[in-house]
Tab-separated table of C-alpha atoms in Angstrom:
chain	number	residue	atom	x	y	z
X	15	GLU	CA	36.254	-140.001	193.403
X	16	ALA	CA	38.722	-140.221	190.535
X	17	GLY	CA	41.936	-142.034	191.256
X	18	VAL	CA	45.516	-141.099	190.466
X	19	THR	CA	46.065	-140.863	186.730
X	20	GLN	CA	49.299	-141.063	184.805
X	21	PHE	CA	50.178	-140.220	181.233
X	22	PRO	CA	51.369	-141.776	179.031
X	23	SER	CA	50.698	-145.383	179.890
X	24	HIS	CA	53.621	-146.488	177.753
X	25	SER	CA	56.594	-144.700	176.215
X	26	VAL	CA	59.293	-146.074	173.969
X	27	ILE	CA	62.212	-143.754	173.271
X	28	GLU	CA	65.779	-143.977	172.115
X	29	LYS	CA	68.761	-143.460	174.337
X	30	GLY	CA	69.588	-139.778	174.572
X	31	GLN	CA	66.052	-138.583	174.022
X	32	THR	CA	63.882	-136.761	176.534
X	33	VAL	CA	60.692	-138.082	178.068
X	34	THR	CA	58.222	-136.324	180.343
X	35	LEU	CA	55.835	-138.272	182.516
X	36	ARG	CA	52.758	-136.704	184.039
X	37	CYS	CA	50.833	-137.515	187.182
X	38	ASP	CA	47.472	-136.129	188.287
X	39	PRO	CA	46.845	-136.873	191.963
X	40	ILE	CA	43.543	-137.405	193.675
X	41	SER	CA	41.882	-134.057	194.209
X	42	GLY	CA	42.700	-132.593	197.609
X	43	HIS	CA	45.791	-134.712	198.196
X	44	ASP	CA	48.682	-132.436	199.124
X	45	ASN	CA	51.217	-135.272	199.139
X	46	LEU	CA	52.497	-136.594	195.822
X	47	TYR	CA	55.137	-139.268	195.417
X	48	TRP	CA	57.100	-140.752	192.548
X	49	TYR	CA	58.421	-144.317	192.621
X	50	ARG	CA	59.871	-146.616	190.002
X	51	ARG	CA	60.395	-150.306	189.474
X	52	VAL	CA	63.387	-151.057	187.328
X	53	MET	CA	64.059	-154.434	185.702
X	54	GLY	CA	61.537	-156.211	187.910
X	55	LYS	CA	63.361	-155.243	191.066
X	56	GLU	CA	61.931	-153.578	194.158
X	57	ILE	CA	59.763	-150.522	193.859
X	58	LYS	CA	62.001	-147.631	194.858
X	59	PHE	CA	61.089	-144.205	196.140
X	60	LEU	CA	62.175	-141.234	194.023
X	61	LEU	CA	60.743	-138.131	195.640
X	62	HIS	CA	57.940	-136.573	197.627
X	63	PHE	CA	56.091	-133.301	197.126
X	64	VAL	CA	53.993	-131.527	199.705
X	65	LYS	CA	51.912	-129.203	197.598
X	66	GLU	CA	54.444	-127.580	195.284
X	67	SER	CA	57.479	-128.072	197.540
X	68	LYS	CA	59.933	-130.956	197.367
X	69	GLN	CA	59.849	-132.532	200.802
X	70	ASP	CA	62.254	-135.376	200.078
X	71	GLU	CA	64.163	-136.043	196.871
X	72	SER	CA	66.663	-138.481	198.322
X	73	GLY	CA	65.679	-141.210	195.880
X	74	MET	CA	66.353	-139.305	192.682
X	75	PRO	CA	69.106	-141.300	190.963
X	76	ASN	CA	70.965	-138.434	189.297
X	77	ASN	CA	70.572	-134.995	187.766
X	78	ARG	CA	69.077	-136.378	184.575
X	79	PHE	CA	65.798	-136.603	186.476
X	80	LEU	CA	63.793	-133.451	187.141
X	81	ALA	CA	60.456	-133.380	188.900
X	82	GLU	CA	58.105	-130.450	189.174
X	83	ARG	CA	54.721	-129.792	190.663
X	84	THR	CA	53.616	-126.385	189.549
X	85	GLY	CA	50.771	-124.936	191.567
X	86	GLY	CA	50.654	-127.977	193.787
X	87	THR	CA	48.388	-129.894	191.425
X	88	TYR	CA	49.754	-132.244	188.788
X	89	SER	CA	53.386	-133.257	188.635
X	90	THR	CA	55.815	-134.000	185.844
X	91	LEU	CA	58.925	-136.128	185.865
X	92	LYS	CA	61.365	-135.428	183.084
X	93	VAL	CA	64.238	-137.686	182.134
X	94	GLN	CA	66.852	-135.943	180.016
X	95	PRO	CA	68.775	-137.541	178.428
X	96	ALA	CA	67.327	-140.995	178.905
X	97	GLU	CA	69.662	-143.956	179.385
X	98	LEU	CA	69.022	-147.666	178.930
X	99	GLU	CA	68.959	-148.268	182.682
X	100	ASP	CA	66.058	-145.854	183.070
X	101	SER	CA	63.696	-148.442	181.581
X	102	GLY	CA	61.046	-149.574	184.000
X	103	VAL	CA	57.660	-148.657	185.403
X	104	TYR	CA	57.238	-145.260	186.993
X	105	PHE	CA	54.490	-144.994	189.569
X	106	CYS	CA	52.935	-141.921	191.034
X	107	ALA	CA	51.037	-141.910	194.314
X	108	SER	CA	49.111	-139.332	196.278
X	109	ALA	CA	48.016	-139.158	199.885
X	110	ARG	CA	46.055	-137.044	202.284
X	111	SER	CA	47.458	-138.867	205.290
X	112	GLU	CA	49.282	-142.172	205.801
X	113	THR	CA	47.786	-144.211	202.977
X	114	GLN	CA	49.259	-143.658	199.540
X	115	TYR	CA	47.081	-144.345	196.493
X	116	PHE	CA	48.891	-145.290	193.349
X	117	GLY	CA	48.295	-144.615	189.700
X	118	PRO	CA	48.523	-147.256	186.950
X	119	GLY	CA	52.131	-146.368	186.177
X	120	THR	CA	54.007	-145.377	183.033
X	121	ARG	CA	55.970	-148.150	181.392
X	122	LEU	CA	59.147	-146.609	179.953
X	123	LEU	CA	61.371	-148.445	177.536
X	124	VAL	CA	64.639	-146.856	176.472
X	125	LEU	CA	66.212	-148.470	173.398
O	7	ALA	CA	69.012	-149.967	207.224
O	8	GLN	CA	65.255	-150.129	206.953
O	9	SER	CA	64.018	-152.997	204.835
O	10	VAL	CA	61.099	-155.224	204.018
O	11	ALA	CA	61.497	-158.872	203.098
O	12	GLN	CA	59.119	-161.098	201.193
O	13	PRO	CA	60.961	-164.419	201.309
O	14	GLU	CA	58.842	-166.167	198.687
O	15	ASP	CA	58.963	-165.100	195.045
O	16	GLN	CA	55.898	-167.240	194.349
O	17	VAL	CA	53.209	-168.936	196.396
O	18	ASN	CA	51.080	-171.689	194.889
O	19	VAL	CA	47.757	-172.625	196.473
O	20	ALA	CA	44.751	-174.664	195.394
O	21	GLU	CA	41.471	-172.815	195.070
O	22	GLY	CA	39.462	-172.972	198.259
O	23	ASN	CA	42.497	-173.511	200.465
O	24	PRO	CA	43.821	-170.903	202.874
O	25	LEU	CA	46.725	-168.794	201.710
O	26	THR	CA	49.544	-166.946	203.447
O	27	VAL	CA	51.976	-164.507	201.890
O	28	LYS	CA	54.860	-163.782	204.216
O	29	CYS	CA	56.379	-160.419	205.065
O	30	THR	CA	58.940	-159.376	207.646
O	31	TYR	CA	60.384	-155.958	208.245
O	32	SER	CA	63.362	-154.275	209.810
O	33	VAL	CA	62.424	-150.748	210.796
O	34	SER	CA	63.106	-148.715	213.900
O	35	GLY	CA	60.191	-147.606	215.996
O	36	ASN	CA	56.592	-148.546	215.386
O	37	PRO	CA	56.057	-148.642	211.638
O	38	TYR	CA	52.945	-148.337	209.553
O	39	LEU	CA	52.501	-151.519	207.517
O	40	PHE	CA	50.706	-151.965	204.217
O	41	TRP	CA	49.811	-154.542	201.614
O	42	TYR	CA	49.314	-153.578	197.999
O	43	VAL	CA	48.189	-155.733	195.081
O	44	GLN	CA	49.094	-155.198	191.455
O	45	TYR	CA	46.828	-156.543	188.742
O	46	PRO	CA	48.122	-156.654	185.147
O	47	ASN	CA	48.219	-153.223	183.480
O	48	ARG	CA	46.893	-151.591	186.592
O	49	GLY	CA	48.573	-149.677	189.365
O	50	LEU	CA	49.282	-150.734	192.888
O	51	GLN	CA	45.966	-151.095	194.639
O	52	PHE	CA	45.788	-150.548	198.389
O	53	LEU	CA	44.648	-153.706	200.168
O	54	LEU	CA	44.988	-153.049	203.900
O	55	LYS	CA	47.096	-151.372	206.553
O	56	TYR	CA	48.132	-151.635	210.176
O	57	ILE	CA	48.661	-148.440	212.107
O	58	THR	CA	47.788	-149.328	215.670
O	59	GLY	CA	45.270	-151.333	217.652
O	60	ASP	CA	44.073	-154.853	216.907
O	61	ASN	CA	46.852	-156.980	215.462
O	62	LEU	CA	44.500	-158.564	212.934
O	63	VAL	CA	43.422	-156.138	210.241
O	64	LYS	CA	40.891	-156.821	207.532
O	65	GLY	CA	41.052	-155.465	204.028
O	66	SER	CA	39.528	-155.718	200.595
O	67	TYR	CA	38.500	-158.928	198.796
O	68	GLY	CA	38.456	-160.998	201.996
O	69	PHE	CA	42.142	-160.508	202.760
O	70	GLU	CA	43.473	-159.942	206.249
O	71	ALA	CA	46.907	-159.514	207.781
O	72	GLU	CA	48.311	-160.198	211.204
O	73	PHE	CA	50.817	-157.870	212.803
O	74	ASN	CA	53.323	-159.609	215.072
O	75	LYS	CA	55.629	-157.164	216.786
O	76	SER	CA	57.915	-159.745	218.405
O	77	GLN	CA	58.508	-161.466	215.087
O	78	THR	CA	58.444	-158.194	213.112
O	79	SER	CA	56.068	-159.791	210.646
O	80	PHE	CA	52.948	-158.758	208.795
O	81	HIS	CA	51.761	-161.830	206.891
O	82	LEU	CA	48.881	-161.554	204.441
O	83	LYS	CA	46.192	-164.208	204.729
O	84	LYS	CA	42.932	-165.324	203.210
O	85	PRO	CA	40.811	-168.222	204.498
O	86	SER	CA	39.734	-169.462	201.060
O	87	ALA	CA	41.687	-168.608	197.915
O	88	LEU	CA	40.084	-167.738	194.600
O	89	VAL	CA	41.611	-168.138	191.142
O	90	SER	CA	41.050	-164.401	190.667
O	91	ASP	CA	43.463	-163.734	193.556
O	92	SER	CA	46.327	-164.759	191.285
O	93	THR	CA	48.558	-161.726	190.853
O	94	LEU	CA	51.438	-159.818	192.435
O	95	TYR	CA	51.413	-158.708	196.079
O	96	PHE	CA	53.691	-156.168	197.748
O	97	CYS	CA	54.302	-155.656	201.432
O	98	ALA	CA	55.358	-152.139	202.417
O	99	VAL	CA	56.355	-150.155	205.467
O	100	ARG	CA	56.492	-146.520	206.390
O	101	VAL	CA	58.223	-144.994	209.373
O	102	PRO	CA	55.852	-142.581	211.084
O	103	TYR	CA	56.685	-139.326	212.735
O	104	SER	CA	59.645	-138.727	210.510
O	105	SER	CA	60.256	-136.127	207.896
O	106	ALA	CA	60.461	-138.861	205.297
O	107	SER	CA	57.099	-140.407	204.616
O	108	LYS	CA	58.250	-142.611	201.782
O	109	ILE	CA	57.139	-146.203	201.575
O	110	ILE	CA	59.693	-149.006	201.504
O	111	PHE	CA	58.502	-151.971	199.485
O	112	GLY	CA	59.302	-155.640	199.556
O	113	SER	CA	60.312	-157.374	196.355
O	114	GLY	CA	56.858	-158.752	195.723
O	115	THR	CA	55.313	-162.221	195.835
O	116	ARG	CA	53.401	-163.708	192.937
O	117	LEU	CA	50.376	-165.621	194.103
O	118	SER	CA	49.176	-168.448	191.852
O	119	ILE	CA	45.858	-170.106	192.621
O	120	ARG	CA	45.148	-173.310	190.716
O	121	PRO	CA	41.550	-174.377	190.054
């Protein structure tokens, strides 16, 4: 069974630019989550999809972040425009039940 | 507020000795508890979980964790440490039966095993 995959693995952009992160969950997992770890701090929840619907987006920091999950399969997280404080590692996870399985993360650096 | 605490930023153990990585939580109700491990350039890998039942749960790579409800703790343990166990460990909690199924993570503990 393939695990959660994320693309790209690394992204370096300049402040003000746009970046789109992609997550492909484990096949059959209706639940998809986004988390991020900024500046080596705690891993923080961003949002949760159940199929294509946003179940909980309480962790989204501001309206520069937009997440979508078209068709209930893969998800994208767009940051527009990116700010310096957005630098960090963005993790995606998927779950069928209580255990969430994480992808390798996307390391984002905003200069 | 719900929270998870890992009081040690780093734990140093000699190879072959037992290891303990501490975790305490502050969550209402009966939480689901997890340990994840992060190897360099890889994602968070699920290690083990406690949902209900026996307080001692066993996971991957010889790790186990003991749930203690009275002390609200879920310490990670291994009887005999290996150098290859050296990496970053995260304790996490999820509140069940709520509309929010997000995981709350601790700050992480770096485990260093010396040969």
